[in-house]
C-alpha positions as semicolon CSV with decimal commas, in nm:
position;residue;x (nm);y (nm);z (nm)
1;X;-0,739;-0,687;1,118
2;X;-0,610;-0,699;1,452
3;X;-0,316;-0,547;1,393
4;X;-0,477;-0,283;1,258
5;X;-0,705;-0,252;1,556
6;X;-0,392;-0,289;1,810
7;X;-0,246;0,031;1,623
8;X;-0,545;0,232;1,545
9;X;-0,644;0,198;1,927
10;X;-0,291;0,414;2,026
11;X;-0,369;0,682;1,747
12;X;-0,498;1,032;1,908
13;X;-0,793;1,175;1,844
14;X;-0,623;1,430;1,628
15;X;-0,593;1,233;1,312
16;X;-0,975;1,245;1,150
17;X;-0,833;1,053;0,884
18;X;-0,853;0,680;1,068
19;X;-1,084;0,483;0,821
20;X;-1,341;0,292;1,045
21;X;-1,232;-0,070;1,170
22;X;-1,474;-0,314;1,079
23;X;-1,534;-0,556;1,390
24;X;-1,671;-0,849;1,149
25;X;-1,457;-1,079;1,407
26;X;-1,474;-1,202;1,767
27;X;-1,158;-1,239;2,014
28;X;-1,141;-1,470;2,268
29;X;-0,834;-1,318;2,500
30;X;-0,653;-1,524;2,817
31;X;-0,455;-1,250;2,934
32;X;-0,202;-1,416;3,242
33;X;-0,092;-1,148;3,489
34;X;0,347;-1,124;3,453
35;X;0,551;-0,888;3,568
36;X;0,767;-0,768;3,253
37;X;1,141;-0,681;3,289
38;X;1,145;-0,323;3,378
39;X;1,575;-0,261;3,401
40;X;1,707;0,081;3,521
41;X;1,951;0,187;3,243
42;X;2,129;0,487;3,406
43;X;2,325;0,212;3,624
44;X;2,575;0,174;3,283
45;X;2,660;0,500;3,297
46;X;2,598;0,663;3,679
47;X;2,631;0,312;3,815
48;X;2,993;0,159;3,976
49;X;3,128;-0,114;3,822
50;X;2,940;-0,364;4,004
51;X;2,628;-0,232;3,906
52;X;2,703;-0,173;3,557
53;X;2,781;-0,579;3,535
54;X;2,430;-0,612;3,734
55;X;2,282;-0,442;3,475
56;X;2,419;-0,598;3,184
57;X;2,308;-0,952;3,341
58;X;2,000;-0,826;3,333
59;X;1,960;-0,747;3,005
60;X;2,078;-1,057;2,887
61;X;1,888;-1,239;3,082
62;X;1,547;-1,060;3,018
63;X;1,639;-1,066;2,649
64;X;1,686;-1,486;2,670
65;X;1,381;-1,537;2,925
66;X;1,143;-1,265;2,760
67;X;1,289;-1,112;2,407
68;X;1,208;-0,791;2,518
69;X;1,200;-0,571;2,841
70;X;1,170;-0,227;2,925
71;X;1,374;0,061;3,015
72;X;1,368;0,341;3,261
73;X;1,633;0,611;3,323
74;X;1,756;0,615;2,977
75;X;1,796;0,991;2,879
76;X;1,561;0,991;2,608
77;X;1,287;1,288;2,625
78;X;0,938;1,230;2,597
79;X;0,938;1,418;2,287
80;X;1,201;1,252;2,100
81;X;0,956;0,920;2,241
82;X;0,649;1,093;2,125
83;X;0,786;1,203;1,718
84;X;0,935;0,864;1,714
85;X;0,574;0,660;1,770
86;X;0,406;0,912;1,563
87;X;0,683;0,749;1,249
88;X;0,580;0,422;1,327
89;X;0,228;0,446;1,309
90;X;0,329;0,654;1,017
91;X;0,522;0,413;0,823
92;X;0,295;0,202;0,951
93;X;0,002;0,302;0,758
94;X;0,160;0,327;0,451
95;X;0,081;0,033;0,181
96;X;0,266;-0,252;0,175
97;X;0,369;-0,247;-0,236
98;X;0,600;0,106;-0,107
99;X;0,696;-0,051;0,207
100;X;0,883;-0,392;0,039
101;X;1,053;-0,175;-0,237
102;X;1,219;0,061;0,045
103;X;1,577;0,079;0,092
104;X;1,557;0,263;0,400
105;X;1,636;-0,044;0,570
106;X;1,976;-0,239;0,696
107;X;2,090;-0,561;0,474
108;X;1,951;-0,830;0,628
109;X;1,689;-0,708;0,828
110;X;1,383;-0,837;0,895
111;X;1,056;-0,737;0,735
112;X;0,765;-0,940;0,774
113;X;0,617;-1,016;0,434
114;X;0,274;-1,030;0,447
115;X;0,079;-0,726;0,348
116;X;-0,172;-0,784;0,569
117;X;0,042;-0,782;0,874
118;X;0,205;-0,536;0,789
């Protein structure tokens, strides 16, 4: 269920489909303040050599310390950003028996296997 919420909370108020979200359950949340990774990608390309190798260290650093990080300067247009969160919630939503028989996906990747978190 709280997956659900946490995705049904980004959807716009476009789709009238959205089946209501029962809140049968309570949430207790610590949230810590942290500054995520936030890494300035157009140094790899724009950037001299130096900075490319700053970059790159990084990456791998924020990838070791955090797993994840996010990107600015990359190129990529909001709309191409926009299309490509409307297929996840998409693929999302779709149920779970359709999602495990797909081959739309790389040997070897990972797909969580539990229809309800997915």
């Amino acid at each position: 269920e709280i997956y659900k919420t946490l995705l049904y909370n980004q959807i716009t108020n476009t789709e009238r489909d959205v089946p209501e979200i029962p809140f049968s359950f309570s949430v207790t949340a610590v949230v810590e303040e942290v500054e995520l990774p936030v890494i300035d990608v157009s140094r790899l390309i724009h950037g001299a050599e130096k900075e490319r190798e700053k970059c790159k260290e990084e990456i791998a650093r924020a990838s070791r310390e955090w797993g994840f990080f996010q990107v600015i300067n990359h190129g990529i247009s909001m709309d191409v950003l926009e299309k490509m969160r409307q297929e996840q919630i998409r693929v999302f939503r779709e149920p779970f028996d359709k999602k495990s028989k797909s081959e739309k996906f790389s040997a070897g990747s990972y797909r969580w296997g539990t229809p309800s978190a997915t």
